Coordinates of C-alpha atoms and ligand atoms in Angstrom, one line a residue:
X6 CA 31.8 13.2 -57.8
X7 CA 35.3 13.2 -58.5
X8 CA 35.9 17.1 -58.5
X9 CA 33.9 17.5 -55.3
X10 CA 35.7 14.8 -53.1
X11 CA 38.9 16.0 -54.7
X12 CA 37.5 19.5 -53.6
X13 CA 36.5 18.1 -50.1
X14 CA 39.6 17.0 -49.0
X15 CA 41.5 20.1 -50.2
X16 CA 39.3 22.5 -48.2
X17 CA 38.6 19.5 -45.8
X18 CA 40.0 22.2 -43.0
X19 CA 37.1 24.8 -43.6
X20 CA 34.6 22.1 -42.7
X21 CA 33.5 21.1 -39.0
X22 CA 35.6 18.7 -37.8
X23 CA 32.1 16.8 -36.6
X24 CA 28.7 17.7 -36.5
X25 CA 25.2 15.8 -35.1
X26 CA 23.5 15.0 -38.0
X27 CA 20.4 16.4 -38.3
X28 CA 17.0 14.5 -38.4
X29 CA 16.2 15.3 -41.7
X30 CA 19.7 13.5 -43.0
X31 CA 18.6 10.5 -41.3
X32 CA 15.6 10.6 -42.2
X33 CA 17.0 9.9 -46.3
X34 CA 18.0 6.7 -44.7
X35 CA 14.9 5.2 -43.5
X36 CA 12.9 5.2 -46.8
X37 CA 11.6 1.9 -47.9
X38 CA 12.5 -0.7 -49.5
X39 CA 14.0 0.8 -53.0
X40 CA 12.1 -1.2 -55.5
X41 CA 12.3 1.2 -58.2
X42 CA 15.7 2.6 -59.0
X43 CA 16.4 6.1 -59.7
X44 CA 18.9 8.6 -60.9
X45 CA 22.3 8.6 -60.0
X46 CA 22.6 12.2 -59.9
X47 CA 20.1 12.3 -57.0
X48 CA 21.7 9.3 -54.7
X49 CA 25.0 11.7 -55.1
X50 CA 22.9 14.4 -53.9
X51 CA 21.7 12.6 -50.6
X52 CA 25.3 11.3 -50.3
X53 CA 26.5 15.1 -50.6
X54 CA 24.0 16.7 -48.8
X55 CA 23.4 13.5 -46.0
X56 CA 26.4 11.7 -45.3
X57 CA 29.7 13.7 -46.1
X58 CA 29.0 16.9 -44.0
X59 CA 28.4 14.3 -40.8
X60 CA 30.8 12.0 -41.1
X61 CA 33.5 11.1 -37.7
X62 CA 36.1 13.5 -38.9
X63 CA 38.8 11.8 -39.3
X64 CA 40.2 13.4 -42.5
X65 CA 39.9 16.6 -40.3
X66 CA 43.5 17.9 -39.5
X67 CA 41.9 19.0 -35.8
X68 CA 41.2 15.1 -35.5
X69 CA 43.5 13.7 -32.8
X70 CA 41.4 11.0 -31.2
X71 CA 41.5 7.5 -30.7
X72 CA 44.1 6.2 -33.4
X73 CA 42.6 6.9 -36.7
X74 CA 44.6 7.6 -40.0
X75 CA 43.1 10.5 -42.3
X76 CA 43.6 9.2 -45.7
X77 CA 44.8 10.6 -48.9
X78 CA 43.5 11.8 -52.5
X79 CA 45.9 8.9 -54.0
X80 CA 44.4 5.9 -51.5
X81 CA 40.8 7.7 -52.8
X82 CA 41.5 6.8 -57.0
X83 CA 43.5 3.7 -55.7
X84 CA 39.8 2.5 -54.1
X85 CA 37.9 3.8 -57.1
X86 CA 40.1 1.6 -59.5
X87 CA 40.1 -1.2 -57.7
X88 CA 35.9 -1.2 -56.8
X89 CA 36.1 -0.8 -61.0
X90 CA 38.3 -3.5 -61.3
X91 CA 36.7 -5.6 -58.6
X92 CA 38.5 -8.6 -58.2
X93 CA 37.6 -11.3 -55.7
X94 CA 41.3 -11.8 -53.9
X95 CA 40.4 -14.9 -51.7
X96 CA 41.9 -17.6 -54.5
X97 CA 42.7 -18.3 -58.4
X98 CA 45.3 -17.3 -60.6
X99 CA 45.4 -13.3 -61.0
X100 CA 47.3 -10.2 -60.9
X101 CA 45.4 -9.1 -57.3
X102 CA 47.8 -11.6 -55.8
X103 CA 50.6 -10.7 -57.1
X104 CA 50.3 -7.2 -55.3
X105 CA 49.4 -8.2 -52.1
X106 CA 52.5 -10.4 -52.2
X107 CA 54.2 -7.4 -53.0
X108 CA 53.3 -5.8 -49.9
X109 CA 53.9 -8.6 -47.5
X110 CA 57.5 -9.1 -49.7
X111 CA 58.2 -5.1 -48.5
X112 CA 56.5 -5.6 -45.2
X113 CA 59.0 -8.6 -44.8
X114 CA 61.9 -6.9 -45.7
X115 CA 61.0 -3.5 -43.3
X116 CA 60.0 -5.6 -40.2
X117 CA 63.5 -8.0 -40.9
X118 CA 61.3 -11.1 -41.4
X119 CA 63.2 -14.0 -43.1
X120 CA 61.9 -15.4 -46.8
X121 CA 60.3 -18.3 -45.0
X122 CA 57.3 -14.8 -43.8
X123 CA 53.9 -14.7 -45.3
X124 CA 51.0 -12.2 -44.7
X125 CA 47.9 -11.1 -46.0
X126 CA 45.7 -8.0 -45.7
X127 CA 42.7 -8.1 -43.3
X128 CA 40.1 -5.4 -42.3
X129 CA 42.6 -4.6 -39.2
X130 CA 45.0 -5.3 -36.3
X131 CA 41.9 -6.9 -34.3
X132 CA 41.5 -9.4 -36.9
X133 CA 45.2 -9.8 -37.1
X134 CA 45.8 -10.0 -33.4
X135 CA 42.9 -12.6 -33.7
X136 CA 44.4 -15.0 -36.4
X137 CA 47.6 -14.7 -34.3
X138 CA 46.1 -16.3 -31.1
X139 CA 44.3 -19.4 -33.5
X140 CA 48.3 -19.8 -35.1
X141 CA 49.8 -20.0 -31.9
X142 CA 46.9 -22.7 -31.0
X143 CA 47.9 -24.3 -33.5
X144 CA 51.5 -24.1 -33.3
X145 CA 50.9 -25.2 -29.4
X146 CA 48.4 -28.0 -29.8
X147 CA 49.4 -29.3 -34.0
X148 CA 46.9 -28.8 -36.4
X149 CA 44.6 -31.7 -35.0
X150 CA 43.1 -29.1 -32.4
X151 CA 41.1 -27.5 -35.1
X152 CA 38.5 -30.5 -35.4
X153 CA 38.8 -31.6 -31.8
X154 CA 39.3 -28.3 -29.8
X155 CA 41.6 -27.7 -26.9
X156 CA 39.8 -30.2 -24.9
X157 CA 41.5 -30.4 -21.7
X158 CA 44.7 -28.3 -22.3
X159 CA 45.2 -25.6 -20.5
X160 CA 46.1 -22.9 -22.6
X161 CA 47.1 -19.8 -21.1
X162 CA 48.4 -16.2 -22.6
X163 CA 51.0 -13.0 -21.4
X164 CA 50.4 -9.4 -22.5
X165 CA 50.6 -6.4 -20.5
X166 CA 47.6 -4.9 -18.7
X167 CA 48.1 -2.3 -21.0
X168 CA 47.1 -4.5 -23.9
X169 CA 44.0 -3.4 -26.4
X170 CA 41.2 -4.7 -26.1
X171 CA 41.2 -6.6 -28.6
X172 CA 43.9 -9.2 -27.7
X173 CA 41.3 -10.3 -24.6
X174 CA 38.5 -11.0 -27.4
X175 CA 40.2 -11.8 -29.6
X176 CA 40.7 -15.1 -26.9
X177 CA 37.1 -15.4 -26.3
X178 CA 36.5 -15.6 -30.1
X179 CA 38.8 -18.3 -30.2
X180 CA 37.5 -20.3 -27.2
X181 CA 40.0 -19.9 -24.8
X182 CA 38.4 -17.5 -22.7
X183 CA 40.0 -14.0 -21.7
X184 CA 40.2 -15.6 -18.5
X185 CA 43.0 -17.4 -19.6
X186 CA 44.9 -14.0 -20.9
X187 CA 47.5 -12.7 -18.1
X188 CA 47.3 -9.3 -17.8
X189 CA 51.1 -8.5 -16.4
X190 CA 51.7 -4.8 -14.6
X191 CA 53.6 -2.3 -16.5
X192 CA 56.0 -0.1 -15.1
X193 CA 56.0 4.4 -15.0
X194 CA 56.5 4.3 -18.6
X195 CA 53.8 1.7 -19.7
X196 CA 56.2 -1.5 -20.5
X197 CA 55.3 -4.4 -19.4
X198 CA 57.4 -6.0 -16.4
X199 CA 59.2 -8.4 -17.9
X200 CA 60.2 -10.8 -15.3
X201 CA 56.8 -10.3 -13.3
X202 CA 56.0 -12.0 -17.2
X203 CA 58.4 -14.9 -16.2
X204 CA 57.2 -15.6 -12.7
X205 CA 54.0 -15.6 -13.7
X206 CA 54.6 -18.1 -16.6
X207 CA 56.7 -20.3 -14.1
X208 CA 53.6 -20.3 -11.8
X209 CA 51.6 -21.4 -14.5
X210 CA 53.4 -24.1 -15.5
X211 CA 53.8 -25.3 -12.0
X212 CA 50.1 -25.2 -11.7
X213 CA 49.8 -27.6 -14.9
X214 CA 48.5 -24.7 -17.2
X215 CA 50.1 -24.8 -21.1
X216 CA 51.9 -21.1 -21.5
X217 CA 51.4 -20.6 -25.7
X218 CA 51.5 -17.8 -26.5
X219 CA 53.4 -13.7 -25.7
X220 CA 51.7 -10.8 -26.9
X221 CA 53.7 -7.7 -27.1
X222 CA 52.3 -4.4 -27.6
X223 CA 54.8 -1.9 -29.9
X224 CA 52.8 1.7 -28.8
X225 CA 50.2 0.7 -26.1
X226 CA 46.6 2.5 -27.3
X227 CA 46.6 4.9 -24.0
X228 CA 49.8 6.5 -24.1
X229 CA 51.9 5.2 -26.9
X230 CA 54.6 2.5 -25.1
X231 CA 56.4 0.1 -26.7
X232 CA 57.1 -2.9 -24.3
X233 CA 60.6 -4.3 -24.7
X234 CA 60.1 -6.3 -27.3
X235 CA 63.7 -7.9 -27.0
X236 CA 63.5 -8.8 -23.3
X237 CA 60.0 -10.7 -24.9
X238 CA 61.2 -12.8 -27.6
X239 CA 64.2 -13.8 -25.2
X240 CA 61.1 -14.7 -22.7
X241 CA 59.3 -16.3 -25.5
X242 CA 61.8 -18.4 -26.5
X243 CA 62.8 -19.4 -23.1
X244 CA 59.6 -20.5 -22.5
X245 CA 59.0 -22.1 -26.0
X246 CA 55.9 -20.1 -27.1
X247 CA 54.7 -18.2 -29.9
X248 CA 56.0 -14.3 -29.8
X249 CA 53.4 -11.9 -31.0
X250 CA 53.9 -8.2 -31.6
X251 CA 51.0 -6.1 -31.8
X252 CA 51.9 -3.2 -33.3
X253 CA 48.9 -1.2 -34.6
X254 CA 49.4 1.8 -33.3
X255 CA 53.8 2.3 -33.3
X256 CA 54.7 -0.1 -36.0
X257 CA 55.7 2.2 -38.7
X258 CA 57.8 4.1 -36.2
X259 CA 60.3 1.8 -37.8
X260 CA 60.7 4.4 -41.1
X261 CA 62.0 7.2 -38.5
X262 CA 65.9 6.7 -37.8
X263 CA 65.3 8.2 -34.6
X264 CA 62.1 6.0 -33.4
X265 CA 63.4 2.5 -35.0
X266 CA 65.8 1.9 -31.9
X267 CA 62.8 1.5 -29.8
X268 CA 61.4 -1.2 -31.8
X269 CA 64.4 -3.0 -31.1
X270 CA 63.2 -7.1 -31.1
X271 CA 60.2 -6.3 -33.4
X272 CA 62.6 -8.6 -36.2
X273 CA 62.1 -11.8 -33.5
X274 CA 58.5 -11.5 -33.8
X275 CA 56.9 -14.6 -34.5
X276 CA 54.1 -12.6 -35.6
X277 CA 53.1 -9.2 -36.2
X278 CA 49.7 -7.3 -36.4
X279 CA 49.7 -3.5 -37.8
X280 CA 47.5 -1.2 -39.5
X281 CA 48.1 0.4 -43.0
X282 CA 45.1 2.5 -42.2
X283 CA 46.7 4.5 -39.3
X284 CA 50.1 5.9 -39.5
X285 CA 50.3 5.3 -43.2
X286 CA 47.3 7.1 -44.5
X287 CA 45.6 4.1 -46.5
X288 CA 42.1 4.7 -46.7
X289 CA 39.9 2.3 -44.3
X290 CA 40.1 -0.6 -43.7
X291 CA 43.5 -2.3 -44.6
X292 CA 44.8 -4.2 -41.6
X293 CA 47.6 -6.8 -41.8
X294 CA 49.5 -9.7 -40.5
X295 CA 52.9 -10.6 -41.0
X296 CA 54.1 -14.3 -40.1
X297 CA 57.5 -15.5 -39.7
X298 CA 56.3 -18.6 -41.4
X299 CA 53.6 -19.2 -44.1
X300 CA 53.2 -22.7 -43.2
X301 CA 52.0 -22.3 -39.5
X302 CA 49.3 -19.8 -41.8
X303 CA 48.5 -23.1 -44.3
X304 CA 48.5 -25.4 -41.3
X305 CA 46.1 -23.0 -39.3
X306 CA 43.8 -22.2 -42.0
X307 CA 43.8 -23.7 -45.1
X308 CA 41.4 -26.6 -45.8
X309 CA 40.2 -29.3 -48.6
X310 CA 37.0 -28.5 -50.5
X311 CA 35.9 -29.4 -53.8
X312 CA 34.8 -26.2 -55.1
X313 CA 37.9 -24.8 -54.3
X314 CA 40.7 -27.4 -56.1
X315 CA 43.1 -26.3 -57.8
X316 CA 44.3 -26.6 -61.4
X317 CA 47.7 -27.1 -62.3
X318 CA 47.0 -24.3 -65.0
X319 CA 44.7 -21.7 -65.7
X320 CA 42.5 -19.7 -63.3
X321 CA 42.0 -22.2 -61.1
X322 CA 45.6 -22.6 -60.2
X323 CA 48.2 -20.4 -58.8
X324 CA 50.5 -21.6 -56.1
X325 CA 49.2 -18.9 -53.7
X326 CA 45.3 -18.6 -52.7
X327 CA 44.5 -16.5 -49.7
X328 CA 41.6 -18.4 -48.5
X329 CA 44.6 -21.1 -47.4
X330 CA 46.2 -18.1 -45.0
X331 CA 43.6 -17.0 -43.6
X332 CA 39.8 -17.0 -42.8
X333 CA 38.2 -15.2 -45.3
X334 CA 37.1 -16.4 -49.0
X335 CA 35.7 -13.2 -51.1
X336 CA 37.8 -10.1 -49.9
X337 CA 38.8 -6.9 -52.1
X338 CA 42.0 -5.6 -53.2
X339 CA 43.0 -3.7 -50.0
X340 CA 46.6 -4.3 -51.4
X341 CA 46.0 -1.8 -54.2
X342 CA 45.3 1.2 -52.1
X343 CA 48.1 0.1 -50.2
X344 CA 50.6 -0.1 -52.7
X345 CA 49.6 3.5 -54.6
X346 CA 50.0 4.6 -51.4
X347 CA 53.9 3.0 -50.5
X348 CA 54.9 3.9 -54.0
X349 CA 53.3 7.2 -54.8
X350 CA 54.7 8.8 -51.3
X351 CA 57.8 6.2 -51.0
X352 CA 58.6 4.8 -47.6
X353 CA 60.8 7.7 -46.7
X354 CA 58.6 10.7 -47.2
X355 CA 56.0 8.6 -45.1
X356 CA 58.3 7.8 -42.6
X357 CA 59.1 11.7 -42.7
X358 CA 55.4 12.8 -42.2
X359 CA 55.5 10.1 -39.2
X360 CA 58.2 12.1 -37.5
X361 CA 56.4 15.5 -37.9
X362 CA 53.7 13.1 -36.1
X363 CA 55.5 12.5 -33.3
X364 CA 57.1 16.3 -33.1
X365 CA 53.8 17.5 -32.6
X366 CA 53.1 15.2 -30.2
X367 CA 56.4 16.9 -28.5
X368 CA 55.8 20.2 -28.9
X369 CA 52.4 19.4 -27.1
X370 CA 53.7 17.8 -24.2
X371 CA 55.8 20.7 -23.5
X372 CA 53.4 22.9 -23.9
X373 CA 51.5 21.3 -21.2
X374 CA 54.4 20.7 -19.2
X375 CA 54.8 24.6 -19.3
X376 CA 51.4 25.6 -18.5
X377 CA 50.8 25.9 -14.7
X378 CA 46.8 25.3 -15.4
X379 CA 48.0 22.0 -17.2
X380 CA 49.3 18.6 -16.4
X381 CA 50.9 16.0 -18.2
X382 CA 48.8 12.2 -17.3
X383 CA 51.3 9.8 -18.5
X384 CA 54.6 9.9 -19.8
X385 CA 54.5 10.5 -24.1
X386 CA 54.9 7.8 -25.3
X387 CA 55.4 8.6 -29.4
X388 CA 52.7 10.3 -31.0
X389 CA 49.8 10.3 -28.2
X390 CA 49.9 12.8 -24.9
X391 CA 47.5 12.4 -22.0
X392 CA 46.8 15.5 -20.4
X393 CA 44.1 17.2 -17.4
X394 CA 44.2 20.5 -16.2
X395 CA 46.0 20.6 -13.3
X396 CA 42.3 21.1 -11.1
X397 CA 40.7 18.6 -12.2
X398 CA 40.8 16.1 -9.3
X399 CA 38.4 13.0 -11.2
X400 CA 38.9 13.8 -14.4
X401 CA 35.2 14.8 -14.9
X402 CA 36.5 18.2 -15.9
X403 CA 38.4 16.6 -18.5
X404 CA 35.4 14.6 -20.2
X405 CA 33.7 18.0 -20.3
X406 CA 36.3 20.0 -22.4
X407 CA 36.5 17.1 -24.7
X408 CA 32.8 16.9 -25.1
X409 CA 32.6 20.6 -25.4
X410 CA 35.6 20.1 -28.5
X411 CA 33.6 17.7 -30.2
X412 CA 30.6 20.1 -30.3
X413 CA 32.4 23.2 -31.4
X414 CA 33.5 21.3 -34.3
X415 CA 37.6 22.2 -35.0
X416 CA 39.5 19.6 -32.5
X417 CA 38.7 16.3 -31.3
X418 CA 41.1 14.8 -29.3
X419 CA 39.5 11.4 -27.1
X420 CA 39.0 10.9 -23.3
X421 CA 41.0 8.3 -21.6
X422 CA 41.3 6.7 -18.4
X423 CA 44.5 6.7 -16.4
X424 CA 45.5 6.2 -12.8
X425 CA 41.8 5.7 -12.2
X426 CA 40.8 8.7 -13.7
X427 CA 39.7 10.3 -17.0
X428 CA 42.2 12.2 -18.9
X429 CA 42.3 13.8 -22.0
X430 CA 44.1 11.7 -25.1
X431 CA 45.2 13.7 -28.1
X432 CA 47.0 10.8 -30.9
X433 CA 48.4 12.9 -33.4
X434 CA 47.7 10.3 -36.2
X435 CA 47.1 12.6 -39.1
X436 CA 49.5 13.9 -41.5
X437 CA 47.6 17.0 -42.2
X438 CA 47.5 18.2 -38.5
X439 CA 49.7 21.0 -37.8
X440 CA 51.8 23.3 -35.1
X441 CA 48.9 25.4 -35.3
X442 CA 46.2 22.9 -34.7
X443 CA 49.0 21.6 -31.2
X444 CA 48.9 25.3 -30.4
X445 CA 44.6 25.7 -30.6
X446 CA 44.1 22.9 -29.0
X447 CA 46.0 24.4 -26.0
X448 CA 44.3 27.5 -26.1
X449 CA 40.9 26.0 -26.1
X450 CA 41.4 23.7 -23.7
X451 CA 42.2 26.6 -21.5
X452 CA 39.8 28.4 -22.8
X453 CA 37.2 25.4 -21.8
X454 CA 38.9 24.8 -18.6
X455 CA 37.9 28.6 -17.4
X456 CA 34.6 28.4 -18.7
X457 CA 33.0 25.0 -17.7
X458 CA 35.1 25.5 -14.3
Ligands
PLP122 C1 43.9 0.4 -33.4 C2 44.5 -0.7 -32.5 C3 44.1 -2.0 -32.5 C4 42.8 -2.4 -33.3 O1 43.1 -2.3 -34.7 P1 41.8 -2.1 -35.7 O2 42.5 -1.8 -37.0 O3 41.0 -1.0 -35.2 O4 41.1 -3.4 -35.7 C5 44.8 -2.9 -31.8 N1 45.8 -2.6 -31.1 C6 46.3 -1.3 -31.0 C7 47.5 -1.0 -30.2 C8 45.6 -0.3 -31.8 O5 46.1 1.0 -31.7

């Protein structure tokens, strides 16, 4: 099993990028109940032959949609020791903690985040952006709203319309509502307007509403922006509310000299949700949130139970258990992956392979801008570039090249919606993509734009 996905990934670029499973692969998955076990040899064998050839091809270096990270051999035998080792890393004394602290020590120290900073590691930024929106409850209401509710206070949040989707859910989850998210306009480049932020909060406040909480998006899903996360916390802390940076998709942009600038303000965070899984090649999932301090975590999440006290010694102590920083008991050692990952590459190398990211995404964008059958969407915001042909009036031409991508199996960039209208999104996420792959996925969307015309 080993040799083959060792083999997999090395040839990974041989293999279609995606293809429809067929119905006899799912077919192996609709047998009944599996009373009886059987050979492990043959379960590989319907893994081979029925799952790897058809999975979303990601680890493809044609994949360039949505925002997905394409692993690496070393996160691969990271996962395989720790599913050996399996530790439980929601509480008790052991060495899983010790890693994970580790991470958010390094995490602290890369985002500027002073000692008083905690974190843990969650599936991803959803989840983090989530846990954000309950702390800055918390931090708005004291930690008496979690048994009776916000009642009659009228909380209300800022992000830019530009926000993902998950901030607005991530509201309803916590019983706010996402009617109570302001969704601010954002200017050419994607940032959100600041003082149309400020107005807006000043309204609110006149109108009796309780502003709580900023959300700040460092590289917005649809074209990469980073808001000005400066002219935010200097908002945030005008107005007194919790400052959080969502910054899933641009946050490691701090390990390139030339990107870190425009990050400027991520350090004032309050809070901070990114991805390991993305930019830095961890193997799914491995989300995580970084907060300024551990105790609005404790005060947010940890609770009294007997079957969970602690022991002054042994197992059951340990100062640190991450069921009191967060919402989850049993959780697996996503920290492990994470830190063969940091350690085996180093942050430098990484941040390297992040620049080539955003290079591609460069050379791309002027290779559209050159092509008189092409046309940039949106401004390039880092490492993604929305394009169209230059014909294609609704963007339905668009959908259909990307579609027609996907099928042929060597590219997949993702449709997105801009201006009103569908364009096509390539994220260049994947550090095994190439000039070559920027310079096919050119010609074949040229080639696609004669032929479906
Ligand atoms: C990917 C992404 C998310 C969601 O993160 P998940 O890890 O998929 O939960 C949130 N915000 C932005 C900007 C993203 O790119």
């Amino acid at each position: 099993m080993l040799d083959d996905m060792l083999d997999h990934l090395e040839h990974r670029r041989d293999l279609p990028l995606w293809q429809a499973a067929p119905a006899g692969a799912r077919a192996a998955f609709r047998a009944g109940l599996p009373r009886a076990g059987g050979p492990l040899a043959e379960a590989y064998g319907v893994f081979r032959d029925s799952v790897l050839p058809y999975g979303a091809g990601n680890t493809h270096p044609g994949f360039m949609g949505w925002v997905q990270g394409g692993g690496t051999a070393v996160g691969m035998l990271a996962e395989m020791l720790a599913a050996g080792f399996n530790a439980n890393c929601g509480g008790r004394d052991h060495m899983a903690h010790a890693v994970e602290r580790q991470i958010t020590a390094w995490m602290a120290e890369l985002y500027g985040f002073p000692a008083t900073a905690d974190g843990l590691f969650l599936t991803g930024a959803s989840q983090a952006n989530f846990l954000a929106v309950l702390i800055a409850r918390v931090r708005a209401l004291g930690p008496a709203v979690r048994q009776a509710g916000t009642g009659g206070a009228r909380l209300v949040a800022y992000a830019s319309a530009e926000v993902h989707g998950c901030v607005p859910r991530a509201m309803e989850m916590a019983g706010i509502g996402s009617d109570a998210l302001r969704l601010i306009p954002v200017d050419a480049a994607g940032r959100v307007d600041v003082a149309a932020m400020a107005e807006r909060i000043a309204a609110d406040r006149a109108a009796g509403a309780r502003p709580f909480l900023i959300v700040g998006t460092a590289g917005t899903v649809n074209t990469g922006a980073v808001d000005d996360l400066d002219a935010l916390a200097d908002l945030a802390a005008a107005a007194g509310v919790h400052f959080h940076v969502d910054a899933a998709l641009g946050g490691f942009a701090r390990l390139v000299p030339d990107l870190a600038p425009r990050l400027a303000g991520i350090a004032r965070a309050d809070s901070l949700a990114f991805d390991f899984h993305k930019w830095m090649q961890v193997p799914y999932d491995a989300g995580f949130l970084l907060c300024r301090d551990g105790a609005w975590q404790r005060e947010t999440f940890a609770a009294d139970t007997a079957y969970l006290s602690r022991a002054e010694t042994g197992l059951a102590g340990g100062d640190w258990w991450p069921c009191d920083v967060g919402p989850d008991l049993s959780r697996g050692f996503r920290a492990l992956k994470t830190w063969f990952t940091l350690t085996t590459y180093g942050l430098d190398r990484l941040g390297r392979m992040i620049g080539q990211t955003c290079a591609l995404a460069a050379r791309l964008a002027a290779r559209v801008a050159a092509e008189p059958r092409l046309a940039l969407a949106a401004p390039v915001g880092l490492n993604v570039v929305c394009f169209r042909p230059a014909r294609d009036a609704d963007g339905t031409l668009s959908a259909r090249i990307v579609e027609a991508l996907h099928a042929e199996g060597a590219l997949a960039p993702s449709v997105t919606r801009l201006d009103g209208r569908l364009a096509i999104r390539a994220a260049i996420v994947n550090h095994r993509t190439t000039a070559a792959d920027i310079d096919r996925l050119v010609a074949d969307v040229l080639r696609l734009e004669g032929a479906l015309g």
